[in-house]
C-alpha cells in the first residue's frame, strides 16, 4: 500500500475500547424510557451508525400516535444516551498501541483523519481527553454527514484534503466502515478487536483484516 497518503480511522471499537460503554449507555437509555432493553449483541450491530439511525433500528416503535410521537421517543432515547455517556463509569481507554501507531504513521508523513458515528461534540471531547487531536488533519462526525454506510463523510474528507479514494485507506472494526469505503472504491482494512468478526469484515474485500495493532502498524 505504498501509494496511500491518508489513513482514515473509525473511532469506537477501532482506536478506543468503548464498545462496553456504548452498550451500557444504550441499555440505560432504554430503561429510562421504559422500553425493552436490547441485548449486547443487538447493540453491537448498530455501533458506528449515527445515533438517530442506530436508535431507530434498535427501537422500531411504530406507535399508535404516529410518526411525530416516534420522533419524540427517539429524541428522548438520544438525550438519555448522551446523559449516560457523560456519567457512565465503564472504562473506555484507547486500545493498547493505538497512540504509538498514530504517532509513528504521522512521523513518516502519512496524514490521519477520523470518520465516526460520534457527534462532533462527542468526537472533540474524546480527542481532547486522549490528547490525540493534534495528530489528525481533519475529521467528520455523524452530525456533519449522512450516517454510515453512506460514503459522504469519506467524500467530504477527500475533497477537503485533495486526495483520490485510491490514495486513502479506511480502517475500521465494523461492516458499516467497510461498506462505506467499498461504495467509493477506497481501500479498506478491517480490525477484529471491535464489533465485527473476521468473516463479516472479509465479505467487503478489504486489503487485509488484522487481529492486532502491531499487524495493522506493519501494513503501512
PDB file of C-alpha atoms in Angstrom:
ATOM      1  CA  UNK A   1       0.000   0.000   0.000  1.00  0.00           C
ATOM      2  CA  UNK A   2       2.797   2.384  -0.894  1.00  0.00           C
ATOM      3  CA  UNK A   3       0.525   4.858  -2.704  1.00  0.00           C
ATOM      4  CA  UNK A   4      -1.568   5.564   0.403  1.00  0.00           C
ATOM      5  CA  UNK A   5      -1.120   9.091   1.715  1.00  0.00           C
ATOM      6  CA  UNK A   6      -4.130   9.341   4.028  1.00  0.00           C
ATOM      7  CA  UNK A   7      -5.341   6.938   6.727  1.00  0.00           C
ATOM      8  CA  UNK A   8      -8.945   7.476   7.861  1.00  0.00           C
ATOM      9  CA  UNK A   9      -9.895   5.819  11.144  1.00  0.00           C
ATOM     10  CA  UNK A  10     -13.175   4.914  12.695  1.00  0.00           C
ATOM     11  CA  UNK A  11     -13.126   5.732  16.415  1.00  0.00           C
ATOM     12  CA  UNK A  12     -15.263   3.478  18.646  1.00  0.00           C
ATOM     13  CA  UNK A  13     -14.027  -0.099  18.545  1.00  0.00           C
ATOM     14  CA  UNK A  14     -11.070   0.822  16.340  1.00  0.00           C
ATOM     15  CA  UNK A  15      -8.975   3.306  18.311  1.00  0.00           C
ATOM     16  CA  UNK A  16     -10.952   3.397  21.568  1.00  0.00           C
ATOM     17  CA  UNK A  17     -12.176   0.396  23.552  1.00  0.00           C
ATOM     18  CA  UNK A  18     -15.606   1.949  24.090  1.00  0.00           C
ATOM     19  CA  UNK A  19     -17.970  -0.815  22.973  1.00  0.00           C
ATOM     20  CA  UNK A  20     -18.802  -1.840  26.540  1.00  0.00           C
ATOM     21  CA  UNK A  21     -19.588   1.735  27.495  1.00  0.00           C
ATOM     22  CA  UNK A  22     -21.817   2.223  24.454  1.00  0.00           C
ATOM     23  CA  UNK A  23     -23.729  -0.961  25.273  1.00  0.00           C
ATOM     24  CA  UNK A  24     -24.231   0.137  28.885  1.00  0.00           C
ATOM     25  CA  UNK A  25     -25.434   3.591  27.841  1.00  0.00           C
ATOM     26  CA  UNK A  26     -27.927   2.317  25.261  1.00  0.00           C
ATOM     27  CA  UNK A  27     -29.325  -0.091  27.826  1.00  0.00           C
ATOM     28  CA  UNK A  28     -29.556   2.718  30.377  1.00  0.00           C
ATOM     29  CA  UNK A  29     -31.400   4.923  27.906  1.00  0.00           C
ATOM     30  CA  UNK A  30     -33.881   2.123  27.202  1.00  0.00           C
ATOM     31  CA  UNK A  31     -34.583   1.685  30.916  1.00  0.00           C
ATOM     32  CA  UNK A  32     -35.040   5.424  31.390  1.00  0.00           C
ATOM     33  CA  UNK A  33     -37.592   5.474  28.558  1.00  0.00           C
ATOM     34  CA  UNK A  34     -39.314   2.326  29.879  1.00  0.00           C
ATOM     35  CA  UNK A  35     -38.578   0.318  26.739  1.00  0.00           C
ATOM     36  CA  UNK A  36     -37.391  -3.253  26.317  1.00  0.00           C
ATOM     37  CA  UNK A  37     -33.648  -3.360  26.916  1.00  0.00           C
ATOM     38  CA  UNK A  38     -31.714  -4.636  23.857  1.00  0.00           C
ATOM     39  CA  UNK A  39     -29.177  -7.419  24.281  1.00  0.00           C
ATOM     40  CA  UNK A  40     -25.486  -6.519  23.910  1.00  0.00           C
ATOM     41  CA  UNK A  41     -25.275  -8.406  20.601  1.00  0.00           C
ATOM     42  CA  UNK A  42     -28.092  -6.276  19.167  1.00  0.00           C
ATOM     43  CA  UNK A  43     -26.399  -3.068  20.245  1.00  0.00           C
ATOM     44  CA  UNK A  44     -23.046  -4.089  18.807  1.00  0.00           C
ATOM     45  CA  UNK A  45     -24.658  -4.314  15.368  1.00  0.00           C
ATOM     46  CA  UNK A  46     -25.524  -0.598  15.345  1.00  0.00           C
ATOM     47  CA  UNK A  47     -22.240   0.776  16.707  1.00  0.00           C
ATOM     48  CA  UNK A  48     -20.779   3.141  14.142  1.00  0.00           C
ATOM     49  CA  UNK A  49     -24.121   4.415  12.879  1.00  0.00           C
ATOM     50  CA  UNK A  50     -25.342   7.896  13.748  1.00  0.00           C
ATOM     51  CA  UNK A  51     -27.429   7.947  16.923  1.00  0.00           C
ATOM     52  CA  UNK A  52     -30.737   8.690  15.206  1.00  0.00           C
ATOM     53  CA  UNK A  53     -30.302   5.809  12.766  1.00  0.00           C
ATOM     54  CA  UNK A  54     -28.988   3.495  15.484  1.00  0.00           C
ATOM     55  CA  UNK A  55     -31.869   4.184  17.866  1.00  0.00           C
ATOM     56  CA  UNK A  56     -34.452   3.847  15.098  1.00  0.00           C
ATOM     57  CA  UNK A  57     -33.093   0.406  14.217  1.00  0.00           C
ATOM     58  CA  UNK A  58     -32.930  -0.757  17.812  1.00  0.00           C
ATOM     59  CA  UNK A  59     -36.334   0.640  18.785  1.00  0.00           C
ATOM     60  CA  UNK A  60     -38.767   0.383  15.833  1.00  0.00           C
ATOM     61  CA  UNK A  61     -41.543   1.951  17.869  1.00  0.00           C
ATOM     62  CA  UNK A  62     -44.405   2.226  15.357  1.00  0.00           C
ATOM     63  CA  UNK A  63     -46.591   3.872  17.944  1.00  0.00           C
ATOM     64  CA  UNK A  64     -50.340   4.309  17.507  1.00  0.00           C
ATOM     65  CA  UNK A  65     -49.807   8.056  17.846  1.00  0.00           C
ATOM     66  CA  UNK A  66     -47.934   8.283  14.551  1.00  0.00           C
ATOM     67  CA  UNK A  67     -44.505   9.322  13.296  1.00  0.00           C
ATOM     68  CA  UNK A  68     -44.286  12.514  15.349  1.00  0.00           C
ATOM     69  CA  UNK A  69     -44.614  10.525  18.566  1.00  0.00           C
ATOM     70  CA  UNK A  70     -41.923   8.112  17.359  1.00  0.00           C
ATOM     71  CA  UNK A  71     -39.564  11.003  16.591  1.00  0.00           C
ATOM     72  CA  UNK A  72     -40.063  12.353  20.111  1.00  0.00           C
ATOM     73  CA  UNK A  73     -39.302   8.930  21.557  1.00  0.00           C
ATOM     74  CA  UNK A  74     -36.102   8.616  19.506  1.00  0.00           C
ATOM     75  CA  UNK A  75     -35.085  12.128  20.613  1.00  0.00           C
ATOM     76  CA  UNK A  76     -35.687  11.118  24.238  1.00  0.00           C
ATOM     77  CA  UNK A  77     -33.577   7.980  23.810  1.00  0.00           C
ATOM     78  CA  UNK A  78     -30.736  10.004  22.292  1.00  0.00           C
ATOM     79  CA  UNK A  79     -30.928  12.529  25.132  1.00  0.00           C
ATOM     80  CA  UNK A  80     -30.772   9.797  27.781  1.00  0.00           C
ATOM     81  CA  UNK A  81     -27.951   8.018  25.923  1.00  0.00           C
ATOM     82  CA  UNK A  82     -25.877  11.213  25.939  1.00  0.00           C
ATOM     83  CA  UNK A  83     -26.592  11.702  29.623  1.00  0.00           C
ATOM     84  CA  UNK A  84     -25.401   8.205  30.423  1.00  0.00           C
ATOM     85  CA  UNK A  85     -22.310   8.541  28.220  1.00  0.00           C
ATOM     86  CA  UNK A  86     -21.193  11.588  30.175  1.00  0.00           C
ATOM     87  CA  UNK A  87     -21.689   9.888  33.544  1.00  0.00           C
ATOM     88  CA  UNK A  88     -21.169   6.166  32.924  1.00  0.00           C
ATOM     89  CA  UNK A  89     -18.141   4.715  34.683  1.00  0.00           C
ATOM     90  CA  UNK A  90     -17.466   1.871  32.223  1.00  0.00           C
ATOM     91  CA  UNK A  91     -13.779   2.230  31.229  1.00  0.00           C
ATOM     92  CA  UNK A  92     -13.143   3.258  27.617  1.00  0.00           C
ATOM     93  CA  UNK A  93      -9.375   3.546  27.136  1.00  0.00           C
ATOM     94  CA  UNK A  94      -7.505   3.706  23.874  1.00  0.00           C
ATOM     95  CA  UNK A  95      -6.567   0.267  22.643  1.00  0.00           C
ATOM     96  CA  UNK A  96      -3.001  -0.638  23.566  1.00  0.00           C
ATOM     97  CA  UNK A  97      -0.627   0.616  20.897  1.00  0.00           C
ATOM     98  CA  UNK A  98      -3.129   2.967  19.217  1.00  0.00           C
ATOM     99  CA  UNK A  99      -1.359   6.170  20.173  1.00  0.00           C
ATOM    100  CA  UNK A 100       2.031   4.781  19.202  1.00  0.00           C
ATOM    101  CA  UNK A 101       0.698   3.650  15.811  1.00  0.00           C
ATOM    102  CA  UNK A 102      -0.784   7.074  15.065  1.00  0.00           C
ATOM    103  CA  UNK A 103       2.374   8.936  16.057  1.00  0.00           C
ATOM    104  CA  UNK A 104       4.549   6.561  14.044  1.00  0.00           C
ATOM    105  CA  UNK A 105       2.470   6.913  10.887  1.00  0.00           C
ATOM    106  CA  UNK A 106       2.299  10.692  11.239  1.00  0.00           C
ATOM    107  CA  UNK A 107       6.069  10.918  11.734  1.00  0.00           C
ATOM    108  CA  UNK A 108       6.536   9.062   8.445  1.00  0.00           C
ATOM    109  CA  UNK A 109       4.449  11.600   6.546  1.00  0.00           C
ATOM    110  CA  UNK A 110       1.061   9.866   6.482  1.00  0.00           C
ATOM    111  CA  UNK A 111      -1.887  12.190   7.029  1.00  0.00           C
ATOM    112  CA  UNK A 112      -4.511  10.999   9.524  1.00  0.00           C
ATOM    113  CA  UNK A 113      -8.261  11.608   9.747  1.00  0.00           C
ATOM    114  CA  UNK A 114     -11.320  10.303  11.604  1.00  0.00           C
ATOM    115  CA  UNK A 115     -14.720   9.287  10.209  1.00  0.00           C
ATOM    116  CA  UNK A 116     -17.015   8.302  13.054  1.00  0.00           C
ATOM    117  CA  UNK A 117     -20.575   7.744  14.160  1.00  0.00           C
ATOM    118  CA  UNK A 118     -19.928  10.092  17.075  1.00  0.00           C
ATOM    119  CA  UNK A 119     -21.328  13.605  17.035  1.00  0.00           C
ATOM    120  CA  UNK A 120     -18.916  16.498  16.549  1.00  0.00           C
ATOM    121  CA  UNK A 121     -19.229  17.413  20.216  1.00  0.00           C
ATOM    122  CA  UNK A 122     -18.564  13.845  21.342  1.00  0.00           C
ATOM    123  CA  UNK A 123     -15.632  13.405  18.981  1.00  0.00           C
ATOM    124  CA  UNK A 124     -13.972  16.663  20.028  1.00  0.00           C
ATOM    125  CA  UNK A 125     -14.367  15.668  23.663  1.00  0.00           C
ATOM    126  CA  UNK A 126     -12.580  12.321  23.280  1.00  0.00           C
ATOM    127  CA  UNK A 127      -9.899  13.792  21.016  1.00  0.00           C
ATOM    128  CA  UNK A 128      -9.123  16.339  23.714  1.00  0.00           C
ATOM    129  CA  UNK A 129      -9.306  13.808  26.544  1.00  0.00           C
ATOM    130  CA  UNK A 130      -6.871  11.457  24.803  1.00  0.00           C
ATOM    131  CA  UNK A 131      -4.524  14.209  23.632  1.00  0.00           C
ATOM    132  CA  UNK A 132      -4.752  12.938  20.052  1.00  0.00           C
ATOM    133  CA  UNK A 133      -6.407  15.988  18.496  1.00  0.00           C
ATOM    134  CA  UNK A 134      -3.159  17.419  17.047  1.00  0.00           C
ATOM    135  CA  UNK A 135      -2.437  14.190  15.148  1.00  0.00           C
ATOM    136  CA  UNK A 136      -5.471  14.422  12.851  1.00  0.00           C
ATOM    137  CA  UNK A 137      -5.624  16.840   9.941  1.00  0.00           C
ATOM    138  CA  UNK A 138      -9.415  16.628   9.738  1.00  0.00           C
ATOM    139  CA  UNK A 139     -12.399  14.602  10.942  1.00  0.00           C
ATOM    140  CA  UNK A 140     -16.089  14.058  10.348  1.00  0.00           C
ATOM    141  CA  UNK A 141     -18.803  13.207  12.833  1.00  0.00           C
ATOM    142  CA  UNK A 142     -22.236  11.749  12.250  1.00  0.00           C
ATOM    143  CA  UNK A 143     -23.978  15.134  12.515  1.00  0.00           C
ATOM    144  CA  UNK A 144     -21.842  16.543   9.682  1.00  0.00           C
ATOM    145  CA  UNK A 145     -22.738  13.984   7.012  1.00  0.00           C
ATOM    146  CA  UNK A 146     -25.143  11.157   6.357  1.00  0.00           C
ATOM    147  CA  UNK A 147     -24.808   8.100   8.569  1.00  0.00           C
ATOM    148  CA  UNK A 148     -22.522   5.241   7.639  1.00  0.00           C
ATOM    149  CA  UNK A 149     -22.560   3.244   5.419  1.00  0.00           C
ATOM    150  CA  UNK A 150     -23.284   6.242   3.181  1.00  0.00           C
ATOM    151  CA  UNK A 151     -19.822   7.351   1.950  1.00  0.00           C
ATOM    152  CA  UNK A 152     -20.488  11.104   2.202  1.00  0.00           C
ATOM    153  CA  UNK A 153     -18.140  11.689   5.142  1.00  0.00           C
ATOM    154  CA  UNK A 154     -15.310   9.989   3.267  1.00  0.00           C
ATOM    155  CA  UNK A 155     -16.045  12.037   0.162  1.00  0.00           C
ATOM    156  CA  UNK A 156     -16.009  15.228   2.233  1.00  0.00           C
ATOM    157  CA  UNK A 157     -12.621  14.347   3.726  1.00  0.00           C
ATOM    158  CA  UNK A 158     -11.151  13.535   0.305  1.00  0.00           C
ATOM    159  CA  UNK A 159     -12.477  16.781  -1.182  1.00  0.00           C
ATOM    160  CA  UNK A 160     -11.120  18.823   1.719  1.00  0.00           C
ATOM    161  CA  UNK A 161      -7.629  17.343   1.503  1.00  0.00           C
ATOM    162  CA  UNK A 162      -7.404  16.917  -2.251  1.00  0.00           C
ATOM    163  CA  UNK A 163      -6.861  13.154  -2.336  1.00  0.00           C
ATOM    164  CA  UNK A 164      -8.432  10.492  -4.519  1.00  0.00           C
ATOM    165  CA  UNK A 165     -10.084   7.440  -2.973  1.00  0.00           C
ATOM    166  CA  UNK A 166      -7.143   5.285  -4.104  1.00  0.00           C
ATOM    167  CA  UNK A 167      -4.712   7.487  -2.142  1.00  0.00           C
ATOM    168  CA  UNK A 168      -6.544   6.802   1.126  1.00  0.00           C
ATOM    169  CA  UNK A 169      -7.407   3.821   3.287  1.00  0.00           C
ATOM    170  CA  UNK A 170     -10.350   3.377   5.662  1.00  0.00           C
ATOM    171  CA  UNK A 171      -9.603   1.482   8.872  1.00  0.00           C
ATOM    172  CA  UNK A 172     -12.487   0.222  10.979  1.00  0.00           C
ATOM    173  CA  UNK A 173     -13.941  -2.565  13.073  1.00  0.00           C
ATOM    174  CA  UNK A 174     -17.452  -2.747  11.608  1.00  0.00           C
ATOM    175  CA  UNK A 175     -19.147  -3.752   8.394  1.00  0.00           C
ATOM    176  CA  UNK A 176     -20.502  -0.182   8.238  1.00  0.00           C
ATOM    177  CA  UNK A 177     -16.923   1.086   7.843  1.00  0.00           C
ATOM    178  CA  UNK A 178     -16.130  -1.477   5.187  1.00  0.00           C
ATOM    179  CA  UNK A 179     -19.329  -0.827   3.208  1.00  0.00           C
ATOM    180  CA  UNK A 180     -18.775   2.931   3.332  1.00  0.00           C
ATOM    181  CA  UNK A 181     -15.302   2.606   1.818  1.00  0.00           C
ATOM    182  CA  UNK A 182     -16.356  -0.051  -0.684  1.00  0.00           C
ATOM    183  CA  UNK A 183     -19.035   2.309  -2.048  1.00  0.00           C
ATOM    184  CA  UNK A 184     -16.333   4.657  -3.408  1.00  0.00           C
ATOM    185  CA  UNK A 185     -13.677   2.014  -4.163  1.00  0.00           C
ATOM    186  CA  UNK A 186     -11.462   3.168  -1.295  1.00  0.00           C
ATOM    187  CA  UNK A 187      -9.009   0.565   0.035  1.00  0.00           C
ATOM    188  CA  UNK A 188     -10.047  -0.662   3.472  1.00  0.00           C
ATOM    189  CA  UNK A 189      -8.599  -2.562   6.401  1.00  0.00           C
ATOM    190  CA  UNK A 190     -10.749  -4.395   8.937  1.00  0.00           C
ATOM    191  CA  UNK A 191      -9.726  -4.817  12.571  1.00  0.00           C
ATOM    192  CA  UNK A 192     -11.159  -7.619  14.685  1.00  0.00           C
ATOM    193  CA  UNK A 193     -10.858  -6.173  18.197  1.00  0.00           C
ATOM    194  CA  UNK A 194     -14.099  -4.171  17.891  1.00  0.00           C
ATOM    195  CA  UNK A 195     -17.605  -5.279  16.970  1.00  0.00           C
ATOM    196  CA  UNK A 196     -17.471  -7.456  13.845  1.00  0.00           C
ATOM    197  CA  UNK A 197     -15.747 -10.745  13.104  1.00  0.00           C
ATOM    198  CA  UNK A 198     -13.018 -11.574  10.617  1.00  0.00           C
ATOM    199  CA  UNK A 199     -15.549 -13.331   8.390  1.00  0.00           C
ATOM    200  CA  UNK A 200     -18.028 -10.451   8.442  1.00  0.00           C
ATOM    201  CA  UNK A 201     -15.359  -7.868   7.596  1.00  0.00           C
ATOM    202  CA  UNK A 202     -13.868 -10.066   4.867  1.00  0.00           C
ATOM    203  CA  UNK A 203     -17.120 -10.011   2.879  1.00  0.00           C
ATOM    204  CA  UNK A 204     -16.288  -6.433   1.837  1.00  0.00           C
ATOM    205  CA  UNK A 205     -12.997  -7.446   0.184  1.00  0.00           C
ATOM    206  CA  UNK A 206     -10.644  -5.401   2.354  1.00  0.00           C
ATOM    207  CA  UNK A 207      -6.935  -5.183   1.656  1.00  0.00           C
ATOM    208  CA  UNK A 208      -6.465  -7.002   4.952  1.00  0.00           C
ATOM    209  CA  UNK A 209      -8.219  -7.972   8.158  1.00  0.00           C
ATOM    210  CA  UNK A 210      -5.870  -7.763  11.146  1.00  0.00           C
ATOM    211  CA  UNK A 211      -6.065  -9.128  14.666  1.00  0.00           C
ATOM    212  CA  UNK A 212      -3.560  -6.859  16.430  1.00  0.00           C
ATOM    213  CA  UNK A 213      -2.378  -3.263  16.452  1.00  0.00           C
ATOM    214  CA  UNK A 214       1.111  -4.491  15.593  1.00  0.00           C
ATOM    215  CA  UNK A 215      -0.184  -6.218  12.460  1.00  0.00           C
ATOM    216  CA  UNK A 216      -2.009  -3.046  11.438  1.00  0.00           C
ATOM    217  CA  UNK A 217       1.071  -0.915  12.035  1.00  0.00           C
ATOM    218  CA  UNK A 218       3.122  -3.176   9.763  1.00  0.00           C
ATOM    219  CA  UNK A 219       0.779  -2.731   6.779  1.00  0.00           C
ATOM    220  CA  UNK A 220       1.732   0.893   6.018  1.00  0.00           C
TER     221      UNK A 220
END
